[in-house]
Structure formats: structure tokens, C-alpha cells
PDB file of C-alpha atoms in Angstrom:
ATOM      1  CA  UNK A   1      82.632 131.914 213.573  1.00  0.00           C
ATOM      2  CA  UNK A   2      85.887 130.663 215.075  1.00  0.00           C
ATOM      3  CA  UNK A   3      84.173 129.769 218.344  1.00  0.00           C
ATOM      4  CA  UNK A   4      81.444 127.869 216.560  1.00  0.00           C
ATOM      5  CA  UNK A   5      83.844 125.929 214.343  1.00  0.00           C
ATOM      6  CA  UNK A   6      86.697 125.142 216.714  1.00  0.00           C
ATOM      7  CA  UNK A   7      86.173 121.437 216.036  1.00  0.00           C
ATOM      8  CA  UNK A   8      86.857 122.021 212.329  1.00  0.00           C
ATOM      9  CA  UNK A   9      90.024 123.919 213.151  1.00  0.00           C
ATOM     10  CA  UNK A  10      91.070 121.091 215.444  1.00  0.00           C
ATOM     11  CA  UNK A  11      90.467 118.565 212.649  1.00  0.00           C
ATOM     12  CA  UNK A  12      92.560 120.727 210.341  1.00  0.00           C
ATOM     13  CA  UNK A  13      95.363 120.778 212.900  1.00  0.00           C
ATOM     14  CA  UNK A  14      95.162 117.032 213.559  1.00  0.00           C
ATOM     15  CA  UNK A  15      94.972 115.982 209.898  1.00  0.00           C
ATOM     16  CA  UNK A  16      97.929 118.046 208.703  1.00  0.00           C
ATOM     17  CA  UNK A  17     101.075 116.272 209.814  1.00  0.00           C
ATOM     18  CA  UNK A  18     104.558 116.731 208.460  1.00  0.00           C
ATOM     19  CA  UNK A  19     103.550 117.712 204.894  1.00  0.00           C
ATOM     20  CA  UNK A  20     106.572 119.981 204.719  1.00  0.00           C
ATOM     21  CA  UNK A  21     108.913 117.003 205.179  1.00  0.00           C
ATOM     22  CA  UNK A  22     106.898 114.417 203.231  1.00  0.00           C
ATOM     23  CA  UNK A  23     108.996 111.391 202.224  1.00  0.00           C
ATOM     24  CA  UNK A  24     106.470 109.635 200.009  1.00  0.00           C
ATOM     25  CA  UNK A  25     102.794 108.823 199.618  1.00  0.00           C
ATOM     26  CA  UNK A  26     103.311 105.396 201.208  1.00  0.00           C
ATOM     27  CA  UNK A  27     104.667 107.015 204.407  1.00  0.00           C
ATOM     28  CA  UNK A  28     102.020 109.745 204.653  1.00  0.00           C
ATOM     29  CA  UNK A  29     100.880 110.461 208.239  1.00  0.00           C
ATOM     30  CA  UNK A  30      97.929 112.673 207.412  1.00  0.00           C
ATOM     31  CA  UNK A  31      94.409 111.826 208.530  1.00  0.00           C
ATOM     32  CA  UNK A  32      93.463 111.199 204.900  1.00  0.00           C
ATOM     33  CA  UNK A  33      96.600 109.596 203.403  1.00  0.00           C
ATOM     34  CA  UNK A  34      97.930 111.400 200.367  1.00  0.00           C
ATOM     35  CA  UNK A  35      95.735 114.435 200.938  1.00  0.00           C
ATOM     36  CA  UNK A  36      96.448 117.804 202.449  1.00  0.00           C
ATOM     37  CA  UNK A  37      93.675 119.686 204.314  1.00  0.00           C
ATOM     38  CA  UNK A  38      92.486 123.111 203.241  1.00  0.00           C
ATOM     39  CA  UNK A  39      90.138 125.464 205.074  1.00  0.00           C
ATOM     40  CA  UNK A  40      87.452 127.544 203.420  1.00  0.00           C
ATOM     41  CA  UNK A  41      84.437 129.584 204.448  1.00  0.00           C
ATOM     42  CA  UNK A  42      80.931 128.888 203.217  1.00  0.00           C
ATOM     43  CA  UNK A  43      77.719 130.462 204.565  1.00  0.00           C
ATOM     44  CA  UNK A  44      79.636 131.943 207.494  1.00  0.00           C
ATOM     45  CA  UNK A  45      80.933 128.534 208.510  1.00  0.00           C
ATOM     46  CA  UNK A  46      84.515 127.281 208.498  1.00  0.00           C
ATOM     47  CA  UNK A  47      84.785 124.071 206.535  1.00  0.00           C
ATOM     48  CA  UNK A  48      87.561 121.691 205.556  1.00  0.00           C
ATOM     49  CA  UNK A  49      88.315 119.804 202.375  1.00  0.00           C
ATOM     50  CA  UNK A  50      91.073 117.314 201.606  1.00  0.00           C
ATOM     51  CA  UNK A  51      92.932 117.732 198.326  1.00  0.00           C
ATOM     52  CA  UNK A  52      95.354 115.243 196.760  1.00  0.00           C
ATOM     53  CA  UNK A  53      98.933 116.242 197.495  1.00  0.00           C
ATOM     54  CA  UNK A  54     101.745 116.172 194.893  1.00  0.00           C
ATOM     55  CA  UNK A  55     102.993 112.832 196.257  1.00  0.00           C
ATOM     56  CA  UNK A  56      99.537 111.298 195.886  1.00  0.00           C
ATOM     57  CA  UNK A  57      99.153 112.665 192.346  1.00  0.00           C
ATOM     58  CA  UNK A  58     102.576 111.299 191.375  1.00  0.00           C
ATOM     59  CA  UNK A  59     101.700 107.913 192.904  1.00  0.00           C
ATOM     60  CA  UNK A  60      98.384 107.729 191.041  1.00  0.00           C
ATOM     61  CA  UNK A  61     100.057 108.658 187.765  1.00  0.00           C
ATOM     62  CA  UNK A  62     102.721 105.981 188.286  1.00  0.00           C
ATOM     63  CA  UNK A  63     100.029 103.367 188.969  1.00  0.00           C
ATOM     64  CA  UNK A  64      98.120 104.472 185.886  1.00  0.00           C
ATOM     65  CA  UNK A  65     101.238 104.247 183.732  1.00  0.00           C
ATOM     66  CA  UNK A  66     102.001 100.702 184.926  1.00  0.00           C
ATOM     67  CA  UNK A  67      98.934  99.396 183.148  1.00  0.00           C
ATOM     68  CA  UNK A  68     100.441 100.344 179.802  1.00  0.00           C
ATOM     69  CA  UNK A  69     103.013  97.540 180.034  1.00  0.00           C
ATOM     70  CA  UNK A  70     102.049  93.912 180.515  1.00  0.00           C
ATOM     71  CA  UNK A  71     105.177  91.914 181.257  1.00  0.00           C
ATOM     72  CA  UNK A  72     105.478  88.141 181.386  1.00  0.00           C
ATOM     73  CA  UNK A  73     108.632  86.885 183.097  1.00  0.00           C
ATOM     74  CA  UNK A  74     110.815  89.884 182.274  1.00  0.00           C
ATOM     75  CA  UNK A  75     113.616  91.041 184.634  1.00  0.00           C
ATOM     76  CA  UNK A  76     113.251  94.247 186.635  1.00  0.00           C
ATOM     77  CA  UNK A  77     116.088  96.080 184.884  1.00  0.00           C
ATOM     78  CA  UNK A  78     114.374  95.525 181.520  1.00  0.00           C
ATOM     79  CA  UNK A  79     111.055  96.845 182.850  1.00  0.00           C
ATOM     80  CA  UNK A  80     112.794 100.009 184.095  1.00  0.00           C
ATOM     81  CA  UNK A  81     114.880 100.541 180.945  1.00  0.00           C
ATOM     82  CA  UNK A  82     115.010 103.876 179.150  1.00  0.00           C
ATOM     83  CA  UNK A  83     116.275 104.672 175.665  1.00  0.00           C
ATOM     84  CA  UNK A  84     118.548 107.314 177.173  1.00  0.00           C
ATOM     85  CA  UNK A  85     120.318 104.600 179.195  1.00  0.00           C
ATOM     86  CA  UNK A  86     121.374 102.531 176.180  1.00  0.00           C
ATOM     87  CA  UNK A  87     125.119 102.482 175.641  1.00  0.00           C
ATOM     88  CA  UNK A  88     125.882 104.323 172.416  1.00  0.00           C
ATOM     89  CA  UNK A  89     129.383 102.962 171.940  1.00  0.00           C
ATOM     90  CA  UNK A  90     129.054 101.909 168.304  1.00  0.00           C
ATOM     91  CA  UNK A  91     127.163 102.900 165.171  1.00  0.00           C
ATOM     92  CA  UNK A  92     124.769  99.936 165.333  1.00  0.00           C
ATOM     93  CA  UNK A  93     123.473 100.997 168.738  1.00  0.00           C
ATOM     94  CA  UNK A  94     123.099 104.606 167.634  1.00  0.00           C
ATOM     95  CA  UNK A  95     121.132 103.466 164.576  1.00  0.00           C
ATOM     96  CA  UNK A  96     118.902 101.199 166.689  1.00  0.00           C
ATOM     97  CA  UNK A  97     118.079 103.965 169.172  1.00  0.00           C
ATOM     98  CA  UNK A  98     117.415 106.437 166.372  1.00  0.00           C
ATOM     99  CA  UNK A  99     115.136 103.961 164.612  1.00  0.00           C
ATOM    100  CA  UNK A 100     113.387 103.033 167.878  1.00  0.00           C
ATOM    101  CA  UNK A 101     112.536 106.678 168.499  1.00  0.00           C
ATOM    102  CA  UNK A 102     111.232 107.024 164.955  1.00  0.00           C
ATOM    103  CA  UNK A 103     109.062 103.910 165.242  1.00  0.00           C
ATOM    104  CA  UNK A 104     107.631 105.086 168.582  1.00  0.00           C
ATOM    105  CA  UNK A 105     106.622 108.381 166.984  1.00  0.00           C
ATOM    106  CA  UNK A 106     104.934 106.593 164.092  1.00  0.00           C
ATOM    107  CA  UNK A 107     103.051 104.244 166.410  1.00  0.00           C
ATOM    108  CA  UNK A 108     101.909 107.198 168.525  1.00  0.00           C
ATOM    109  CA  UNK A 109     100.561 108.864 165.368  1.00  0.00           C
ATOM    110  CA  UNK A 110      98.624 105.724 164.512  1.00  0.00           C
ATOM    111  CA  UNK A 111     100.614 105.134 161.338  1.00  0.00           C
ATOM    112  CA  UNK A 112     101.346 101.651 160.012  1.00  0.00           C
ATOM    113  CA  UNK A 113     104.947 100.813 160.816  1.00  0.00           C
ATOM    114  CA  UNK A 114     107.183  97.780 161.010  1.00  0.00           C
ATOM    115  CA  UNK A 115     108.694  96.704 164.300  1.00  0.00           C
ATOM    116  CA  UNK A 116     112.270  95.647 164.963  1.00  0.00           C
ATOM    117  CA  UNK A 117     113.949  92.249 164.967  1.00  0.00           C
ATOM    118  CA  UNK A 118     117.022  92.782 167.156  1.00  0.00           C
ATOM    119  CA  UNK A 119     119.490  89.910 167.047  1.00  0.00           C
ATOM    120  CA  UNK A 120     122.986  89.301 168.309  1.00  0.00           C
ATOM    121  CA  UNK A 121     125.117  87.490 170.910  1.00  0.00           C
ATOM    122  CA  UNK A 122     124.214  86.951 174.565  1.00  0.00           C
ATOM    123  CA  UNK A 123     124.330  89.934 176.898  1.00  0.00           C
ATOM    124  CA  UNK A 124     124.519  92.735 174.354  1.00  0.00           C
ATOM    125  CA  UNK A 125     121.320  94.382 175.599  1.00  0.00           C
ATOM    126  CA  UNK A 126     118.618  93.169 173.207  1.00  0.00           C
ATOM    127  CA  UNK A 127     115.991  92.669 175.925  1.00  0.00           C
ATOM    128  CA  UNK A 128     116.978  95.965 177.553  1.00  0.00           C
ATOM    129  CA  UNK A 129     116.288  97.802 174.292  1.00  0.00           C
ATOM    130  CA  UNK A 130     112.852  96.185 174.004  1.00  0.00           C
ATOM    131  CA  UNK A 131     112.082  97.304 177.552  1.00  0.00           C
ATOM    132  CA  UNK A 132     113.248 100.829 176.753  1.00  0.00           C
ATOM    133  CA  UNK A 133     110.981 100.963 173.693  1.00  0.00           C
ATOM    134  CA  UNK A 134     108.059  99.678 175.782  1.00  0.00           C
ATOM    135  CA  UNK A 135     108.647 102.441 178.325  1.00  0.00           C
ATOM    136  CA  UNK A 136     108.880 105.042 175.583  1.00  0.00           C
ATOM    137  CA  UNK A 137     105.502 103.870 174.280  1.00  0.00           C
ATOM    138  CA  UNK A 138     104.125 103.884 177.823  1.00  0.00           C
ATOM    139  CA  UNK A 139     104.933 107.588 178.064  1.00  0.00           C
ATOM    140  CA  UNK A 140     102.773 108.013 174.956  1.00  0.00           C
ATOM    141  CA  UNK A 141      99.923 106.009 176.580  1.00  0.00           C
ATOM    142  CA  UNK A 142     100.311 103.031 174.259  1.00  0.00           C
ATOM    143  CA  UNK A 143      99.868  99.552 175.695  1.00  0.00           C
ATOM    144  CA  UNK A 144     102.638  97.017 175.118  1.00  0.00           C
ATOM    145  CA  UNK A 145     102.870  93.334 175.990  1.00  0.00           C
ATOM    146  CA  UNK A 146     106.473  92.319 176.610  1.00  0.00           C
ATOM    147  CA  UNK A 147     107.012  88.615 177.162  1.00  0.00           C
ATOM    148  CA  UNK A 148     109.853  86.157 177.465  1.00  0.00           C
ATOM    149  CA  UNK A 149     108.789  83.776 174.721  1.00  0.00           C
ATOM    150  CA  UNK A 150     110.089  80.436 176.132  1.00  0.00           C
ATOM    151  CA  UNK A 151     108.328  81.047 179.461  1.00  0.00           C
ATOM    152  CA  UNK A 152     105.154  82.212 177.722  1.00  0.00           C
ATOM    153  CA  UNK A 153     105.006  78.858 175.930  1.00  0.00           C
ATOM    154  CA  UNK A 154     105.216  77.040 179.263  1.00  0.00           C
ATOM    155  CA  UNK A 155     102.449  79.244 180.689  1.00  0.00           C
ATOM    156  CA  UNK A 156     100.311  78.695 177.627  1.00  0.00           C
ATOM    157  CA  UNK A 157     100.487  74.926 178.115  1.00  0.00           C
ATOM    158  CA  UNK A 158      99.039  75.407 181.604  1.00  0.00           C
ATOM    159  CA  UNK A 159      96.054  77.016 179.932  1.00  0.00           C
ATOM    160  CA  UNK A 160      94.906  73.599 178.730  1.00  0.00           C
ATOM    161  CA  UNK A 161      94.341  72.437 182.305  1.00  0.00           C
ATOM    162  CA  UNK A 162      92.775  75.609 183.723  1.00  0.00           C
ATOM    163  CA  UNK A 163      90.731  76.536 180.652  1.00  0.00           C
ATOM    164  CA  UNK A 164      92.550  79.808 179.925  1.00  0.00           C
ATOM    165  CA  UNK A 165      94.422  78.753 176.774  1.00  0.00           C
ATOM    166  CA  UNK A 166      92.341  80.708 174.260  1.00  0.00           C
ATOM    167  CA  UNK A 167      92.145  83.759 176.511  1.00  0.00           C
ATOM    168  CA  UNK A 168      95.916  83.889 176.963  1.00  0.00           C
ATOM    169  CA  UNK A 169      96.599  83.380 173.278  1.00  0.00           C
ATOM    170  CA  UNK A 170      94.040  85.963 172.155  1.00  0.00           C
ATOM    171  CA  UNK A 171      95.358  88.527 174.622  1.00  0.00           C
ATOM    172  CA  UNK A 172      98.804  88.294 173.036  1.00  0.00           C
ATOM    173  CA  UNK A 173      97.428  88.250 169.486  1.00  0.00           C
ATOM    174  CA  UNK A 174      95.436  91.434 170.052  1.00  0.00           C
ATOM    175  CA  UNK A 175      97.744  93.560 172.212  1.00  0.00           C
ATOM    176  CA  UNK A 176      98.387  96.946 170.518  1.00  0.00           C
ATOM    177  CA  UNK A 177     102.168  96.405 170.560  1.00  0.00           C
ATOM    178  CA  UNK A 178     103.756  92.978 171.052  1.00  0.00           C
ATOM    179  CA  UNK A 179     107.367  92.204 171.949  1.00  0.00           C
ATOM    180  CA  UNK A 180     108.596  88.600 171.804  1.00  0.00           C
ATOM    181  CA  UNK A 181     111.846  88.382 173.727  1.00  0.00           C
ATOM    182  CA  UNK A 182     114.353  85.606 172.989  1.00  0.00           C
ATOM    183  CA  UNK A 183     112.464  83.940 170.165  1.00  0.00           C
ATOM    184  CA  UNK A 184     114.398  80.866 169.107  1.00  0.00           C
ATOM    185  CA  UNK A 185     115.279  79.900 172.690  1.00  0.00           C
ATOM    186  CA  UNK A 186     112.048  77.922 173.133  1.00  0.00           C
ATOM    187  CA  UNK A 187     111.831  74.144 172.934  1.00  0.00           C
ATOM    188  CA  UNK A 188     110.462  74.007 169.411  1.00  0.00           C
ATOM    189  CA  UNK A 189     107.675  71.612 168.556  1.00  0.00           C
ATOM    190  CA  UNK A 190     105.222  71.639 165.635  1.00  0.00           C
ATOM    191  CA  UNK A 191     102.558  72.832 168.102  1.00  0.00           C
ATOM    192  CA  UNK A 192     104.665  75.839 169.183  1.00  0.00           C
ATOM    193  CA  UNK A 193     105.445  76.796 165.610  1.00  0.00           C
ATOM    194  CA  UNK A 194     102.146  76.034 163.864  1.00  0.00           C
ATOM    195  CA  UNK A 195      99.509  76.476 166.596  1.00  0.00           C
ATOM    196  CA  UNK A 196     101.012  79.272 168.693  1.00  0.00           C
ATOM    197  CA  UNK A 197     103.596  81.355 166.853  1.00  0.00           C
ATOM    198  CA  UNK A 198     101.969  81.032 163.433  1.00  0.00           C
ATOM    199  CA  UNK A 199      98.480  82.256 164.442  1.00  0.00           C
ATOM    200  CA  UNK A 200      99.921  85.109 166.529  1.00  0.00           C
ATOM    201  CA  UNK A 201     102.097  86.386 163.707  1.00  0.00           C
ATOM    202  CA  UNK A 202      99.475  85.849 161.013  1.00  0.00           C
ATOM    203  CA  UNK A 203      96.860  87.813 162.988  1.00  0.00           C
ATOM    204  CA  UNK A 204      99.269  90.674 163.603  1.00  0.00           C
ATOM    205  CA  UNK A 205     100.478  90.735 160.010  1.00  0.00           C
ATOM    206  CA  UNK A 206      96.936  90.811 158.622  1.00  0.00           C
ATOM    207  CA  UNK A 207      95.999  93.662 160.958  1.00  0.00           C
ATOM    208  CA  UNK A 208      99.322  95.533 160.608  1.00  0.00           C
ATOM    209  CA  UNK A 209      99.967  95.520 164.364  1.00  0.00           C
ATOM    210  CA  UNK A 210     103.457  96.636 165.560  1.00  0.00           C
ATOM    211  CA  UNK A 211     105.534  93.630 166.610  1.00  0.00           C
ATOM    212  CA  UNK A 212     109.095  93.481 167.955  1.00  0.00           C
ATOM    213  CA  UNK A 213     111.470  90.564 168.468  1.00  0.00           C
ATOM    214  CA  UNK A 214     114.796  89.796 170.080  1.00  0.00           C
ATOM    215  CA  UNK A 215     116.841  86.704 169.325  1.00  0.00           C
ATOM    216  CA  UNK A 216     120.306  85.224 169.335  1.00  0.00           C
ATOM    217  CA  UNK A 217     119.574  84.090 165.763  1.00  0.00           C
ATOM    218  CA  UNK A 218     119.619  86.129 162.583  1.00  0.00           C
ATOM    219  CA  UNK A 219     116.852  85.473 160.040  1.00  0.00           C
ATOM    220  CA  UNK A 220     118.698  82.597 158.368  1.00  0.00           C
ATOM    221  CA  UNK A 221     119.543  80.904 161.665  1.00  0.00           C
ATOM    222  CA  UNK A 222     116.004  81.347 162.978  1.00  0.00           C
ATOM    223  CA  UNK A 223     114.608  79.825 159.790  1.00  0.00           C
ATOM    224  CA  UNK A 224     116.781  76.763 160.363  1.00  0.00           C
ATOM    225  CA  UNK A 225     115.677  76.578 164.011  1.00  0.00           C
ATOM    226  CA  UNK A 226     112.009  76.749 163.040  1.00  0.00           C
ATOM    227  CA  UNK A 227     112.423  73.987 160.470  1.00  0.00           C
ATOM    228  CA  UNK A 228     113.934  71.443 162.875  1.00  0.00           C
ATOM    229  CA  UNK A 229     111.546  69.391 165.021  1.00  0.00           C
ATOM    230  CA  UNK A 230     111.494  65.780 166.179  1.00  0.00           C
ATOM    231  CA  UNK A 231     109.450  65.059 163.080  1.00  0.00           C
ATOM    232  CA  UNK A 232     112.395  66.140 160.929  1.00  0.00           C
ATOM    233  CA  UNK A 233     113.126  69.182 158.768  1.00  0.00           C
ATOM    234  CA  UNK A 234     110.080  71.139 157.608  1.00  0.00           C
ATOM    235  CA  UNK A 235     111.419  73.965 155.518  1.00  0.00           C
ATOM    236  CA  UNK A 236     108.104  75.090 154.039  1.00  0.00           C
ATOM    237  CA  UNK A 237     106.463  75.628 157.422  1.00  0.00           C
ATOM    238  CA  UNK A 238     109.538  77.455 158.696  1.00  0.00           C
ATOM    239  CA  UNK A 239     109.543  79.714 155.639  1.00  0.00           C
ATOM    240  CA  UNK A 240     105.879  80.535 156.248  1.00  0.00           C
ATOM    241  CA  UNK A 241     106.715  81.779 159.770  1.00  0.00           C
ATOM    242  CA  UNK A 242     109.760  83.698 158.539  1.00  0.00           C
ATOM    243  CA  UNK A 243     107.692  85.442 155.877  1.00  0.00           C
ATOM    244  CA  UNK A 244     105.455  86.815 158.623  1.00  0.00           C
ATOM    245  CA  UNK A 245     108.369  87.877 160.827  1.00  0.00           C
ATOM    246  CA  UNK A 246     110.051  89.677 157.927  1.00  0.00           C
ATOM    247  CA  UNK A 247     106.781  91.388 157.022  1.00  0.00           C
ATOM    248  CA  UNK A 248     106.307  92.567 160.595  1.00  0.00           C
ATOM    249  CA  UNK A 249     109.865  93.709 161.336  1.00  0.00           C
ATOM    250  CA  UNK A 250     113.214  94.861 160.003  1.00  0.00           C
ATOM    251  CA  UNK A 251     116.371  93.140 161.235  1.00  0.00           C
ATOM    252  CA  UNK A 252     118.997  94.966 163.317  1.00  0.00           C
ATOM    253  CA  UNK A 253     122.262  93.367 164.349  1.00  0.00           C
ATOM    254  CA  UNK A 254     123.404  94.171 167.890  1.00  0.00           C
ATOM    255  CA  UNK A 255     126.965  93.080 168.566  1.00  0.00           C
ATOM    256  CA  UNK A 256     129.575  94.279 171.028  1.00  0.00           C
ATOM    257  CA  UNK A 257     130.618  93.339 174.543  1.00  0.00           C
ATOM    258  CA  UNK A 258     128.598  91.310 177.010  1.00  0.00           C
ATOM    259  CA  UNK A 259     127.204  93.849 179.479  1.00  0.00           C
ATOM    260  CA  UNK A 260     125.961  91.119 181.828  1.00  0.00           C
ATOM    261  CA  UNK A 261     129.544  90.220 182.688  1.00  0.00           C
ATOM    262  CA  UNK A 262     130.153  93.771 183.877  1.00  0.00           C
ATOM    263  CA  UNK A 263     127.385  93.615 186.511  1.00  0.00           C
TER     264      UNK A 263
END
């Protein structure tokens, strides 16, 4: 049997390289990358099969998990954030992390739950917390769209010229979990408020879809921001948007030191 199948044994020898000191799937030197050879006997013949190695399995799982977060113009540190990494140096942060964990559990169970409106000064970690929640949901196989709202508005305008406007808007409206980062920092126009933000929030409110926000403004300040356009103050339209935001989320104040200055 060995004499007849020496070529198989040679293939086994040639295709198994350095598995015992494997660095990563991307640096695999095996004949079939990410697979380790295994010999077996069938009908008195020696045969070979290639099985995914632990590095390959870990790589495939990581790639699979990436699809559970759609990010639009979010920094790398936010996309890698974890709830366990959040500084718990005051009661507000402890409460936010505790509530974030609770909300993630409720979303995973399929229960109706309100999101979070996290507001506070620059650099306190609002976006980081949204990223950490998104990653927590990713571990529970729940898809989240996390977008920097001012940049999303600029991208959406490009949709008029390339014909993707409705597709982009509908994708955000219908994502299972939506996170609008830095709402209030956009260049507000009636179109942004009434044709973009309003329909998104109304759709999500009507369908009870989890929605999160971060902002430098509290509810009162955001209401003022939404009322002020070049056409003048429009309190009623601003109040309509705020009603939807308050229905979709509870407000959490995040104060403290500016962590960006420490980097």
C-alpha cells in the first residue's frame, strides 16, 4: 500500500509546512492555504484530505463577524471599541455601560427597547461607546449601521447624481440597529431635517427599531439647532423631529475629561 501510494505521502509531506509555528492564516505556507493535510485509508489506498486549520477557522469567523457592522466614516478606534474598555471613572459612565448591556440583551431577545441618546462635551467618548455597543451586538449576530451623520449627509447628496439616493436612504431606514453619531454637527437645511432625518426617524419609530444617537447637544439644545435654518426659526418642525428622537431613545449625559487630549 505504501509503495503504491508514495505520491500521496509525498504530497502530504510537501503540503504540510510549518504548521507547528503558524503565525497567521495570511502567512500560511501550506499547499492549500489555511488547511492542514490529513491522511486516511480507504479501500486499501492511502488518501489525503485538507481540513481547515484553527487559523483559517478564526479568520473566516472574523470575516463573517465584520458583516454585522456597517460603518460610514467612523474612526478605527471606534470600530474596535469594547464595553470593557470604557473608563468607569464616574457614576454616569457606570450607568451608561450598565444600561448599554441591558439594551443589548433586550435587542438580542427581540424585545422592543429604546436606544440611547448620549450627549456631552467633545472628547468624552460618546462615539467610542456607540462603537462598543455595536461590537457587543455583533457578538450576538445583530447587524448595526454606525454612521457619522454629517458625512452621511454629504454622501447622500452624491446619490442624486449617481442614482443611489433612495437606495442609500432606505438602507439606513431599514437597518436592524441604527447609530447616528454626532447629530447636530451637520450643516442643517430644511432638506436635511425634513427629507432625510424626519423620514428615517419616523420609519424607525413606527416600526420600533432600536436607534442610538451621540451629540454635543442635549435635547433642548438640539431642538434649537433643528429649528434654525436660513429660512428662519421653525419650531414646529423641530419639535416634530425631537418627538421622534425622544420616542426612540433615552438621554444620557456623558461629562468628564477630554480623552482625546490624552492620546
